[in-house]
Amino acid sequence: MLQGKKIILGITGSIAAYKAAFLLRLLVKEGAEVQVLMTSAGKEFITPVTLSALSGRPVLGDFFENRDGTWHSHVDLGLWADVMLIAPASANTLAKMAHGICDNLLLTTYLSAKCPVFIAPAMDLDMFAHPSTQKNIEILKSWGCQVIEPGTGVLASGLHGKGRMEEPEAIVQQLHTFFNSPDKKKSLTGKRIMITAGPTHEAIDPVRFIGNYSSGKMGFAIAEELALRGAMVDLIAGPVQMSINHPNVNRHNVVSASEMYQKACELFPLADGAIMAAAVSDFSPVKAASQKIKRTGDNLTIELKANPDIAKSMGEIKKKGQVLAGFALETENEEANARAKLKSKNLDFIVLNSLASPDAGFMVDTNRITIINRENKKIEFPLKSKKELASDILDYLELILVDSLNA
Ligand code: C5P
């Protein structure tokens, strides 16, 4: 699967360095040519002898290994590689990468690399959770680095938490995903797109909520397609049974409309565009009961208040160059209602979902959509899988993005 791929494997000082040997073995087994680069702290955890035996190449670490006037060119290495993978990436190396410090060969190679860079952090839970590490990861992501999220489990410190380097098999899987979508034009590289998906749940009491049948399938399909096209994706997901595994996707789980609203307010200003695919509850109980509501009579009245209209609020703060798209799910006067929403929410286009047939809309894998833009033009699409429609919607988003940048 990775036959002939040229991979730089950067290994830094973390106990997870031992896993790098397994990772290297898997990469070589799949036919990749791997050049190992180690920091000096990395060499304290695993010996270069093991790694050079596994890779069939000398392991590089210092600029001037031979002390004879020759030196290793980080520029050549950076140009040679199809991919640079830093696994494990310590908090120290992440911090240096995020701030342009290049006091070893691994870091200079990173700075001059022209290829995509994957980073698999590994550290103790508190180091990972520290705002400085999180900020550094955020910076690296914003530059297009693909961060392979660490897992949660027992750490070398004996503590339990998030910080374990992702398993070698899963890292290789992410490289497969990357290399196997070369036909995908990486047309959204450098763009950051926010997407809301799924339903929201509005608490009535500790065990009941107001919700809807949204499965999140359409929104997640778009998030995945965005990532495959190279965008950095902020996926704000309501409570859904969906998983997504792409290093470009930053998933933010929320439950209620007001949580979704707060996340969207935080992330939209950082984005080049947003797609509002969530089925947000329009109302929520004025006050959720603190205890389970008991059956006391034949009727129960729950007072509801309107939730924030997230799409509309984003439309109000939308800046020049940002693109905002929404969805409409109508049961009557479909097109007229969708057009009215497009206007009132200041959207650039709206995707009208049909509920007219059982193979479209909520929960199913297929959908029938019509895209309507500000000039009242509409494009109707036949029944297709949500994955295919995600691609159609993004083709359209790309056109609008280019237009809005030129406007
Ligand atoms: O007004 P309606 O709910 O039909 O509008 C649908 C569009 O607005 C969708 O894009 C949906 O994600 C968005 N929306 C929202 N916040 C709400 C209600 C809808 O973002 N409270």
PDB file of C-alpha atoms in Angstrom, residues 147-149 166 173-174 177 193 195 197 215-228 231-238 240-253 387 390 394:
ATOM      1  CA  VAL A 147      -2.160  16.029  14.002  1.00  0.00           C
ATOM      2  CA  ILE A 148      -2.849  12.392  14.832  1.00  0.00           C
ATOM      3  CA  GLU A 149      -4.688  12.705  18.137  1.00  0.00           C
ATOM      4  CA  GLU A 166      -1.722   6.555  18.636  1.00  0.00           C
ATOM      5  CA  GLN A 173      -4.021   3.696   8.389  1.00  0.00           C
ATOM      6  CA  GLN A 174      -4.007   7.493   8.357  1.00  0.00           C
ATOM      7  CA  THR A 177      -6.111   7.453   3.777  1.00  0.00           C
ATOM      8  CA  ILE A 193     -14.071  25.494   7.477  1.00  0.00           C
ATOM      9  CA  ILE A 195     -19.405  22.760  10.135  1.00  0.00           C
ATOM     10  CA  ALA A 197     -23.837  18.602  12.399  1.00  0.00           C
ATOM     11  CA  SER A 215     -28.345  11.332  12.496  1.00  0.00           C
ATOM     12  CA  GLY A 216     -25.502  13.717  11.586  1.00  0.00           C
ATOM     13  CA  LYS A 217     -24.745  11.620   8.465  1.00  0.00           C
ATOM     14  CA  MET A 218     -24.906  14.505   5.995  1.00  0.00           C
ATOM     15  CA  GLY A 219     -22.792  16.833   8.144  1.00  0.00           C
ATOM     16  CA  PHE A 220     -20.187  14.152   8.869  1.00  0.00           C
ATOM     17  CA  ALA A 221     -19.993  13.245   5.166  1.00  0.00           C
ATOM     18  CA  ILE A 222     -19.275  16.895   4.391  1.00  0.00           C
ATOM     19  CA  ALA A 223     -16.707  17.140   7.197  1.00  0.00           C
ATOM     20  CA  GLU A 224     -14.881  14.110   5.808  1.00  0.00           C
ATOM     21  CA  GLU A 225     -14.956  15.426   2.252  1.00  0.00           C
ATOM     22  CA  LEU A 226     -13.670  18.811   3.445  1.00  0.00           C
ATOM     23  CA  ALA A 227     -10.758  17.055   5.158  1.00  0.00           C
ATOM     24  CA  LEU A 228      -9.994  14.945   2.077  1.00  0.00           C
ATOM     25  CA  ALA A 231      -9.266  21.854   4.576  1.00  0.00           C
ATOM     26  CA  MET A 232      -8.807  22.126   8.327  1.00  0.00           C
ATOM     27  CA  VAL A 233     -12.225  21.278   9.688  1.00  0.00           C
ATOM     28  CA  ASP A 234     -13.888  22.371  12.908  1.00  0.00           C
ATOM     29  CA  LEU A 235     -16.759  19.944  13.288  1.00  0.00           C
ATOM     30  CA  ILE A 236     -19.232  21.024  15.963  1.00  0.00           C
ATOM     31  CA  ALA A 237     -21.202  17.849  16.549  1.00  0.00           C
ATOM     32  CA  GLY A 238     -24.410  17.444  18.491  1.00  0.00           C
ATOM     33  CA  VAL A 240     -24.686  11.509  17.480  1.00  0.00           C
ATOM     34  CA  GLN A 241     -23.426   7.949  17.171  1.00  0.00           C
ATOM     35  CA  MET A 242     -20.958   8.849  14.443  1.00  0.00           C
ATOM     36  CA  SER A 243     -17.200   8.682  14.377  1.00  0.00           C
ATOM     37  CA  ILE A 244     -14.770  10.446  12.120  1.00  0.00           C
ATOM     38  CA  ASN A 245     -11.110   9.730  11.851  1.00  0.00           C
ATOM     39  CA  HIS A 246      -9.118  12.208   9.835  1.00  0.00           C
ATOM     40  CA  PRO A 247      -6.244  14.259  11.184  1.00  0.00           C
ATOM     41  CA  ASN A 248      -7.663  17.450   9.636  1.00  0.00           C
ATOM     42  CA  VAL A 249     -10.895  17.187  11.588  1.00  0.00           C
ATOM     43  CA  ASN A 250     -11.090  18.858  14.959  1.00  0.00           C
ATOM     44  CA  ARG A 251     -14.257  17.560  16.567  1.00  0.00           C
ATOM     45  CA  HIS A 252     -16.043  19.643  19.211  1.00  0.00           C
ATOM     46  CA  ASN A 253     -18.838  17.719  20.906  1.00  0.00           C
ATOM     47  CA  LYS A 387     -21.121  11.086   0.442  1.00  0.00           C
ATOM     48  CA  ALA A 390     -21.120  16.141   0.116  1.00  0.00           C
ATOM     49  CA  LEU A 394     -18.253  21.329  -1.736  1.00  0.00           C
TER      50      LEU A 394
END
